[in-house]
Short mmCIF file of C-alpha atoms in Angstrom, two decimals:
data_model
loop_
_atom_site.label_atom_id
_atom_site.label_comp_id
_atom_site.label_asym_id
_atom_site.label_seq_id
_atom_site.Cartn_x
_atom_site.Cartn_y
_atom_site.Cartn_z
CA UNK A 1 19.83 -13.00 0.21
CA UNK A 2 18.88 -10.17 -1.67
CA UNK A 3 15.21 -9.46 -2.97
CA UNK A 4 13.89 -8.58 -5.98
CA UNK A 5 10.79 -7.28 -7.60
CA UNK A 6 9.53 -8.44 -10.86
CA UNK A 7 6.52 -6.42 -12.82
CA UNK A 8 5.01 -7.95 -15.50
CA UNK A 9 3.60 -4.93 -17.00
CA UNK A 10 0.03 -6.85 -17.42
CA UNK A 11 -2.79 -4.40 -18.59
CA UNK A 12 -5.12 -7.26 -19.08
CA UNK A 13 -8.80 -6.52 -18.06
CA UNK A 14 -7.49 -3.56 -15.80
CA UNK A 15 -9.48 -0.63 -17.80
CA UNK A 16 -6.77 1.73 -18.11
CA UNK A 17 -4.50 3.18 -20.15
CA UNK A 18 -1.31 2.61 -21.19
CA UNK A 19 0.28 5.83 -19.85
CA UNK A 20 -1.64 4.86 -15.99
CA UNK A 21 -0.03 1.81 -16.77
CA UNK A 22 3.30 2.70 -16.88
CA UNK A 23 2.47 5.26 -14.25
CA UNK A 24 1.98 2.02 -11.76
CA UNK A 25 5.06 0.83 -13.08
CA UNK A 26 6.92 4.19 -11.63
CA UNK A 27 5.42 4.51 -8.62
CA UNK A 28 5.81 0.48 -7.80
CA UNK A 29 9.60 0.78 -8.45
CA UNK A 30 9.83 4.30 -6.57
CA UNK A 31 7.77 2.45 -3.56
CA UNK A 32 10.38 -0.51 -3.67
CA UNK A 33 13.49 1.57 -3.52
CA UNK A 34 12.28 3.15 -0.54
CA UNK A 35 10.88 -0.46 0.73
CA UNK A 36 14.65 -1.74 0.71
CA UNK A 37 14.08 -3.82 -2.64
CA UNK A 38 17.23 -4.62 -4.15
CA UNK A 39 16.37 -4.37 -7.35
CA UNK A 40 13.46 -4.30 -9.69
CA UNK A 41 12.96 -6.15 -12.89
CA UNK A 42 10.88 -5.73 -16.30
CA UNK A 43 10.22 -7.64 -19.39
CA UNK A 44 10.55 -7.67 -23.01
CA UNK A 45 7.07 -8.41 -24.78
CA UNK A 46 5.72 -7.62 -27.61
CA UNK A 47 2.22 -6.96 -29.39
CA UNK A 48 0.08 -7.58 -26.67
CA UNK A 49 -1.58 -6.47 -23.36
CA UNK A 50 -0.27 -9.56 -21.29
CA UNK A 51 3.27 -8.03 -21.22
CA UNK A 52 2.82 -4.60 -22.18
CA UNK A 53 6.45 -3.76 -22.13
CA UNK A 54 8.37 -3.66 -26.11
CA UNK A 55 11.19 -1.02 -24.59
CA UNK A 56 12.62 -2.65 -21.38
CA UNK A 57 15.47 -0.63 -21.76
CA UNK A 58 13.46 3.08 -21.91
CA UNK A 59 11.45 2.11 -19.02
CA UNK A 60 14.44 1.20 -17.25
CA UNK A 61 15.65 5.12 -17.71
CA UNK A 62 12.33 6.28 -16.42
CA UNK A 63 13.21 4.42 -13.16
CA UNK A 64 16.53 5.49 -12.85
CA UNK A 65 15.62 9.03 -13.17
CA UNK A 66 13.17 8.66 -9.85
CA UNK A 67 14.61 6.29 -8.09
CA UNK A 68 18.01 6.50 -5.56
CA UNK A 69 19.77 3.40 -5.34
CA UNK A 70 17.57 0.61 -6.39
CA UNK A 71 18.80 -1.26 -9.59
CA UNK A 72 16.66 -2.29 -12.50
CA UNK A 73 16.59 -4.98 -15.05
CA UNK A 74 15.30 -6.69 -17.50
CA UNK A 75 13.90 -9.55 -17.38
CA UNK A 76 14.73 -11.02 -19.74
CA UNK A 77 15.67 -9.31 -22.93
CA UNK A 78 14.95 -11.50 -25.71
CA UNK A 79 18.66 -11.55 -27.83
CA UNK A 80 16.81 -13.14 -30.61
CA UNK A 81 15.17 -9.79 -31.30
CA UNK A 82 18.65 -7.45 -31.37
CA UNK A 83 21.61 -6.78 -33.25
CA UNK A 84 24.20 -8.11 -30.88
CA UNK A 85 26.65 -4.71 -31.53
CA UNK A 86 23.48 -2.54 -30.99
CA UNK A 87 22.44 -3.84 -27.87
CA UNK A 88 26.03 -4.48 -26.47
CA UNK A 89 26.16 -0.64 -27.10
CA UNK A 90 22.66 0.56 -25.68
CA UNK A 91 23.98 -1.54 -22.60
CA UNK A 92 26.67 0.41 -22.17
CA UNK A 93 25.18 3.55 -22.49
CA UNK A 94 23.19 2.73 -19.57
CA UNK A 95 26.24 2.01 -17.93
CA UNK A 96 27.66 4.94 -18.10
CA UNK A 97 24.49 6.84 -17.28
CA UNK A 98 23.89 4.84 -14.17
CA UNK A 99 26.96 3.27 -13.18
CA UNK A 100 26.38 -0.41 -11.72
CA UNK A 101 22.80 -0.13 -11.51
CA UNK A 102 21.83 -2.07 -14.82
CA UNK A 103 21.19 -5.71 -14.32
CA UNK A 104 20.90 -7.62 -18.04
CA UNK A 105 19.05 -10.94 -18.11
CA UNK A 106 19.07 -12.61 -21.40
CA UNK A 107 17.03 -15.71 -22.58
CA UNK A 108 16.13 -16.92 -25.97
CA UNK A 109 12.35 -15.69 -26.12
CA UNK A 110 8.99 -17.73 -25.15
CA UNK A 111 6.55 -16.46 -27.17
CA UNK A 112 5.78 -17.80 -30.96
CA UNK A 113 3.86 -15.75 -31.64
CA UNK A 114 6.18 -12.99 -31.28
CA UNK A 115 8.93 -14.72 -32.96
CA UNK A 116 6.96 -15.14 -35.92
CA UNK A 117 5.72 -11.58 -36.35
CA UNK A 118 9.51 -10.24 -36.14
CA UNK A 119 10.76 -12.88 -38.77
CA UNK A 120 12.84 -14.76 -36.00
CA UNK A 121 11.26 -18.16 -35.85
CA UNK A 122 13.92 -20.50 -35.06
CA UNK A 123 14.54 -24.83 -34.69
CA UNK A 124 15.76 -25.32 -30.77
CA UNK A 125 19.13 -26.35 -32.07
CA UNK A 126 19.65 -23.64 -34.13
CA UNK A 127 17.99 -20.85 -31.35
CA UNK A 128 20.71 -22.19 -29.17
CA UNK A 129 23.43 -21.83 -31.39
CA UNK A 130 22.23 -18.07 -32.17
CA UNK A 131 22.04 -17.31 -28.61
CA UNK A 132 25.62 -18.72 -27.66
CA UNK A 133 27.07 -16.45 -30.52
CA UNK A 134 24.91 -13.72 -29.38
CA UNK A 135 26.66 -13.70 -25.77
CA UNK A 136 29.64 -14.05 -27.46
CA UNK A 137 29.43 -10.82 -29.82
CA UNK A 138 28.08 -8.95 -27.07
CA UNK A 139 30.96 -9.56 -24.70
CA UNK A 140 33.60 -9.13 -26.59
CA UNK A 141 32.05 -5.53 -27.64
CA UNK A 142 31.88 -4.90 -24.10
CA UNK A 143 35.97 -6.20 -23.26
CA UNK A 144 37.58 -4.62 -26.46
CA UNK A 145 38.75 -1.59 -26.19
CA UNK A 146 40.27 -1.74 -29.71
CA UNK A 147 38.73 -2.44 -33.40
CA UNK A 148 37.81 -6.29 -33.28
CA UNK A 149 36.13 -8.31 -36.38
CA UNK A 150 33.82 -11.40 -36.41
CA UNK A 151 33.48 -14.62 -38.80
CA UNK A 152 30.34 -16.36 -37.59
CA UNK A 153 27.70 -18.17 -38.39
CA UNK A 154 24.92 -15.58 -37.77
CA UNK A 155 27.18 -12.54 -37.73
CA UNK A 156 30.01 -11.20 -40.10
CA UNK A 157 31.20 -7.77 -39.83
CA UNK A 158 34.64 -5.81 -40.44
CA UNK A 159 36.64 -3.98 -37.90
CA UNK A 160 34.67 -2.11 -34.88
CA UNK A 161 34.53 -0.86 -31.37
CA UNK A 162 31.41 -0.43 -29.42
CA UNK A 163 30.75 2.90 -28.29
CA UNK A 164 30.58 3.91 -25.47
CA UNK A 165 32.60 2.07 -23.32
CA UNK A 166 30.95 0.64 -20.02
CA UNK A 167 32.08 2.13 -16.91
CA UNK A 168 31.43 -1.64 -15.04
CA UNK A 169 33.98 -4.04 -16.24
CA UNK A 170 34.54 -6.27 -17.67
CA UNK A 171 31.03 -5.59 -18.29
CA UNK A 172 27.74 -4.99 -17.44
CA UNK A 173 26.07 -7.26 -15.11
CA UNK A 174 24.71 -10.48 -17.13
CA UNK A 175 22.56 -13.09 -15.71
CA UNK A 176 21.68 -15.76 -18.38
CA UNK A 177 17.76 -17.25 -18.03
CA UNK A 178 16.72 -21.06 -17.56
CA UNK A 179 13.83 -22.96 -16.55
CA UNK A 180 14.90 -26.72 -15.98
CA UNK A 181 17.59 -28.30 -14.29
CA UNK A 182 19.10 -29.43 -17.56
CA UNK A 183 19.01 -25.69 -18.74
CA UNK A 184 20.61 -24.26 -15.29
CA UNK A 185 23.27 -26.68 -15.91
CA UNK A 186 23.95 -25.53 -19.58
CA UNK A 187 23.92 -22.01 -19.09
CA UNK A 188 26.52 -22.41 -16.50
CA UNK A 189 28.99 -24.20 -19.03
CA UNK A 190 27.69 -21.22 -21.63
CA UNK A 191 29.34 -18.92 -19.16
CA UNK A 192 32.58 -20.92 -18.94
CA UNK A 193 32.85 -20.83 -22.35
CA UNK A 194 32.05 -17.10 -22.72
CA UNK A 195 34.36 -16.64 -19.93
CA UNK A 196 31.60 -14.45 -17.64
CA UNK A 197 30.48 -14.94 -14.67
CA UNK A 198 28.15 -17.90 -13.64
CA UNK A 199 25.13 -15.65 -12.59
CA UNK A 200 21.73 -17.56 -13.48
CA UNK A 201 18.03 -16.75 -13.32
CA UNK A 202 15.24 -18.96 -13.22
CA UNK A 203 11.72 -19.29 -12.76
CA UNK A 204 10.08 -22.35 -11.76
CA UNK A 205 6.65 -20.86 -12.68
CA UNK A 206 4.34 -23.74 -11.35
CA UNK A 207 6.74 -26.58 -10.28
CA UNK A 208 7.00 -27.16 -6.47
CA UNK A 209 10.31 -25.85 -4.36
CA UNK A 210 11.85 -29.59 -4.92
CA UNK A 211 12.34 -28.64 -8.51
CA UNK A 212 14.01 -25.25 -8.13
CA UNK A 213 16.13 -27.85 -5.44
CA UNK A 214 17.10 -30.03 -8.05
CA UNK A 215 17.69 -26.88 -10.43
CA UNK A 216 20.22 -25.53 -7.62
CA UNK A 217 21.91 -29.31 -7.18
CA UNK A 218 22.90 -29.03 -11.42
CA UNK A 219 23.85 -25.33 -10.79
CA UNK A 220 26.21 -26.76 -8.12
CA UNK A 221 27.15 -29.53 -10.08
CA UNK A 222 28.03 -27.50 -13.25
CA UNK A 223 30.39 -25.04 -11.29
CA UNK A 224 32.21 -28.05 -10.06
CA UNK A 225 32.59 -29.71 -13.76
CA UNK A 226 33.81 -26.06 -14.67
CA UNK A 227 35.96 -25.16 -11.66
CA UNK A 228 33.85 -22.14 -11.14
CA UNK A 229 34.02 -21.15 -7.31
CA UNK A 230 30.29 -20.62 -5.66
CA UNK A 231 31.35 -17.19 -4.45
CA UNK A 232 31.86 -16.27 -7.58
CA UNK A 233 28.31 -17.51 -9.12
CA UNK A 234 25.02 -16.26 -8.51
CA UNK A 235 22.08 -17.95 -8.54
CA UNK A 236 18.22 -16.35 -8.69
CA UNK A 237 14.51 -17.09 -8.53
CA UNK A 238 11.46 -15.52 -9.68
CA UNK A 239 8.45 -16.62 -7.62
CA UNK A 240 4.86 -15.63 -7.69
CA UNK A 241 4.46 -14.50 -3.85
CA UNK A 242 1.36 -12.78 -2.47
CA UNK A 243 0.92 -12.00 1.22
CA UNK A 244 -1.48 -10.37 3.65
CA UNK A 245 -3.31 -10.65 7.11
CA UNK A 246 -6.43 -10.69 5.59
CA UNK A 247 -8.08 -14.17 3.72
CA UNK A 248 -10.46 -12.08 1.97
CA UNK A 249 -7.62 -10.64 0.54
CA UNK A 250 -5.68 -13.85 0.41
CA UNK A 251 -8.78 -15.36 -1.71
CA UNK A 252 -8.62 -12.72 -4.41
CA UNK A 253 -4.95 -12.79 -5.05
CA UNK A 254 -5.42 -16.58 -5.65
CA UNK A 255 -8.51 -16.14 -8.22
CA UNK A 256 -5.54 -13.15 -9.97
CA UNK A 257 -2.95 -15.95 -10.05
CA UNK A 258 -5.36 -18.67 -10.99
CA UNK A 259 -6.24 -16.48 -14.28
CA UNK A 260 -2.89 -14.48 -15.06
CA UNK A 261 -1.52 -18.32 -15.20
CA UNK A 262 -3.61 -19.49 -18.26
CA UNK A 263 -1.88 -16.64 -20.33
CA UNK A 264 1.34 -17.45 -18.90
CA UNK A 265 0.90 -21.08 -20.27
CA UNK A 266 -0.80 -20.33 -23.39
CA UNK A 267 3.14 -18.25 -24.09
CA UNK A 268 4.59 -21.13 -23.11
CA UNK A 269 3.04 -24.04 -24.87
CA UNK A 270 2.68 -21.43 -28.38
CA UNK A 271 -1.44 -21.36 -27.91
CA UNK A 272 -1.47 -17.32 -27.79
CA UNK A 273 -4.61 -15.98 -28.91
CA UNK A 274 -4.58 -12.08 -29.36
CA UNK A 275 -7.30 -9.41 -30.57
CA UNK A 276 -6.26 -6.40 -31.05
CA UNK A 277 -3.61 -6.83 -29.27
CA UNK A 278 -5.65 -8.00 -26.25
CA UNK A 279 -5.37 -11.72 -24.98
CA UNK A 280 -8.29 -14.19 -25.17
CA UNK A 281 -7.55 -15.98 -22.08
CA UNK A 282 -9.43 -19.15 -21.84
CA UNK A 283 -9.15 -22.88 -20.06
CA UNK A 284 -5.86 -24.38 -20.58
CA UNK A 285 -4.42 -27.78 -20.37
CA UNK A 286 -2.52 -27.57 -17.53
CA UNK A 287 -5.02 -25.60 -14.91
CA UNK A 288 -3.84 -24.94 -12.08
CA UNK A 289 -5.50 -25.46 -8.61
CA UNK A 290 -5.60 -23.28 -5.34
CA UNK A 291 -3.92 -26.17 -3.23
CA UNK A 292 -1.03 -25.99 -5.59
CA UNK A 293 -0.55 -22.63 -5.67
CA UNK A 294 -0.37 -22.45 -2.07
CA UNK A 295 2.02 -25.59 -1.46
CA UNK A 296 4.43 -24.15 -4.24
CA UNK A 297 4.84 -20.70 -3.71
CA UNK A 298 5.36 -18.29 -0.71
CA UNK A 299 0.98 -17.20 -0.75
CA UNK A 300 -0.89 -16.74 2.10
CA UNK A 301 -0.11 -14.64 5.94
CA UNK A 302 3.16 -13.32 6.91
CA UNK A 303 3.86 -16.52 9.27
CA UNK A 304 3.25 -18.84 6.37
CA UNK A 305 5.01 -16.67 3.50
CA UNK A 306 8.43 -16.37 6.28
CA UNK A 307 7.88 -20.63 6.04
CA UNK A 308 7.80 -20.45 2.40
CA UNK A 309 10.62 -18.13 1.87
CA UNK A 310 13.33 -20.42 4.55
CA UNK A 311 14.28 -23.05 2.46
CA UNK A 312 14.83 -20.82 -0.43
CA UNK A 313 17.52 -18.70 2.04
CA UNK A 314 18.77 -22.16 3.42
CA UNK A 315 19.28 -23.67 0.03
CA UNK A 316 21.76 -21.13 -1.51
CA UNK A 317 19.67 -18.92 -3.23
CA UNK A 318 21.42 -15.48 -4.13
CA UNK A 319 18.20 -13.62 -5.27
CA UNK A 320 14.46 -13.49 -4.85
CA UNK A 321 12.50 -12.06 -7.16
CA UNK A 322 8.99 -11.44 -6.09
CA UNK A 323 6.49 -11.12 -8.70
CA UNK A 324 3.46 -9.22 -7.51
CA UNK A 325 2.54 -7.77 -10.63
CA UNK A 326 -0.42 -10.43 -11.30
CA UNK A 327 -2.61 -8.73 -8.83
CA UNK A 328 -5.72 -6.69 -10.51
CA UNK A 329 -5.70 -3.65 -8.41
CA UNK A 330 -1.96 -1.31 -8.69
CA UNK A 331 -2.75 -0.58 -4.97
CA UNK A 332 -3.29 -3.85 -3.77
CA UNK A 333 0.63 -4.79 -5.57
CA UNK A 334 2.02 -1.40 -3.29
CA UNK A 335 -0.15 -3.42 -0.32
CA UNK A 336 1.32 -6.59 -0.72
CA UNK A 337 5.00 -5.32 -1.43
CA UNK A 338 5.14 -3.19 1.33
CA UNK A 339 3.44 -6.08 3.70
CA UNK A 340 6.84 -8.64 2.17
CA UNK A 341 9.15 -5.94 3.12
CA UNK A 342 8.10 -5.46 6.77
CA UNK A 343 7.45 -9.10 7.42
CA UNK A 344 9.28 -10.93 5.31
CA UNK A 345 13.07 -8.91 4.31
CA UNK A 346 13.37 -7.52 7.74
CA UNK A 347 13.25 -11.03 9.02
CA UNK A 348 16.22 -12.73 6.46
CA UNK A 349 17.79 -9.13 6.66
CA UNK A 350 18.01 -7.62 10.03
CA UNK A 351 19.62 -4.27 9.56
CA UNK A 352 17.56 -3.64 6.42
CA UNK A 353 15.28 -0.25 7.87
CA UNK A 354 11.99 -0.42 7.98
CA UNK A 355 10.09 1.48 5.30
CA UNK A 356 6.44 2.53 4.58
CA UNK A 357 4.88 3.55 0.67
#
């Protein structure tokens, strides 16, 4: 199983800038490439301090340009937000800059409030539709190596060739996002249809390991209904994972999670509140408790996180992104990564070397 690690780029109540923040950014992706990370990964957000990342893509090349063999991605990139020819091209560009180290996540966008200040609000049926044509515009810029045209319903354009052409082919690695079993099972038909691979990313956020389990089972189940082999497919998590040998330590991380989760689910649910640009986090709905936190996700000493991280390597899974990123100190994230790579990666990877930050 490979292992990933996701940074939310949260500046929230941190009191620094931007440019230390994206500083931290670096020097967490520098420290996992020398950990033995596989790759890391980076959202799209916009407008606010909670994901304080608008140019995936730019940050990406900022990695690249310090970094030796680790790949980065993004997490996902929001299509709604793109022309599907400018993207497909910026893609490739990074393609050709950094040959096979790109990873491209795609997803349809969380945030309302976001969709509405970019003009892109959307009815589910109709963000689907957008999305599927999306992919499809995309890929065939990325196959065609000849002037191609396009009659849709969201896109009509004469002849054209995207430029330039991607050095990975058929294309740039794509992993399409979804949250519930019914949407794993979905995006696995999308990919028939688009005739891609079936690579899928999901997080569970919240929702205990038996419902990434039954997310897997419709994974499985889709391939079979589309004669998709599994060793062709991929199939990846993002979890919230903290670990240390200290409680004290152990007891802060959970008081990070327990707050960085009410602005995860005020995204969600389309209750943002933003000043300035900064979130108003408040008491949600849906709080979530310590006991949960600890039951659902790999949190708490290397012996328990190992537990916590087994079934995930016993199930299937192809990819585990750890997400660190909610913790409020930059050096306490470079603590707790370096801690999962020595306790936690050598174990599931033997011959992965051991590395210090």
């Amino acid at each position: 199983m490979e292992f990933g690690v996701f940074i939310g780029a949260h500046n929230l109540g941190h009191g620094r800038d931007e440019s230390q923040l994206f500083a931290d950014i670096t020097e967490q992706a520098v420290i996992a490439d020398r950990l033995g990370f596989d790759v890391v990964w980076l959202p799209e957000h916009h407008f606010n301090d909670y994901n304080l990342c608008p140019d995936p893509l730019q940050l990406a090349v900022r990695i690249f340009e310090r970094t030796e063999r680790i790949r980065v991605g993004c997490a996902v990139v929001i299509l709604r937000d793109h022309h599907p020819l400018q993207l497909a091209g910026r893609i490739a560009q990074l393609d050709v800059l950094y040959p096979g180290r790109f990873e491209l996540a795609v997803g349809r966008g969380s945030s309302g409030y976001e969709s509405v200040r970019l003009e892109r609000e959307m009815d589910i049926e109709t963000s689907r539709a957008h999305f599927l044509e999306h992919l499809e515009v995309m890929t065939k810029g990325w196959r065609n190596d000849h002037d191609w045209n396009h009659d849709g319903r969201f896109w009509r354009f004469p002849d054209v060739t995207v430029l330039p052409r991607p050095v990975t082919r058929p294309h740039p690695s794509l992993w399409l996002s979804a949250v519930t079993p019914w949407s794993i099972h979905g995006q696995v038909h999308n990919c028939a249809q688009l005739g891609v691979p079936a690579k899928i990313i999901t997080s569970p956020f919240r929702n205990p390991f038996g419902f990434l389990a039954e997310g897997y089972q419709q994974f499985l189940v889709a391939l079979g209904e589309t004669g998709i082999d599994r060793a062709d497919a991929r199939f990846a998590v993002n979890r919230t994972v903290f670990i240390s040998d200290s409680p004290d330590e152990v007891d802060q991380a959970m008081q990070d999670v327990l707050r960085i989760h009410r602005g995860l689910y005020m995204q969600l649910e389309n209750h943002e509140v933003y000043v300035d640009g900064k979130i108003q986090v408040g008491p949600v709905e849906h709080e979530m408790g310590a006991d949960e936190v600890v039951a659902n996700v790999p949190f708490g000493n290397p012996a328990w996180v190992r537990s916590q991280v087994a079934p995930y390597v016993e199930l299937g899974v192809d990819h585990l992104s750890c997400y660190f990123d909610y913790l409020s100190d930059h050096r306490r994230i470079v603590t707790a990564m370096t801690c999962f790579a020595a306790e936690v990666i050598d174990a599931f990877r033997p011959t992965s070397q051991e590395c210090s930050a």
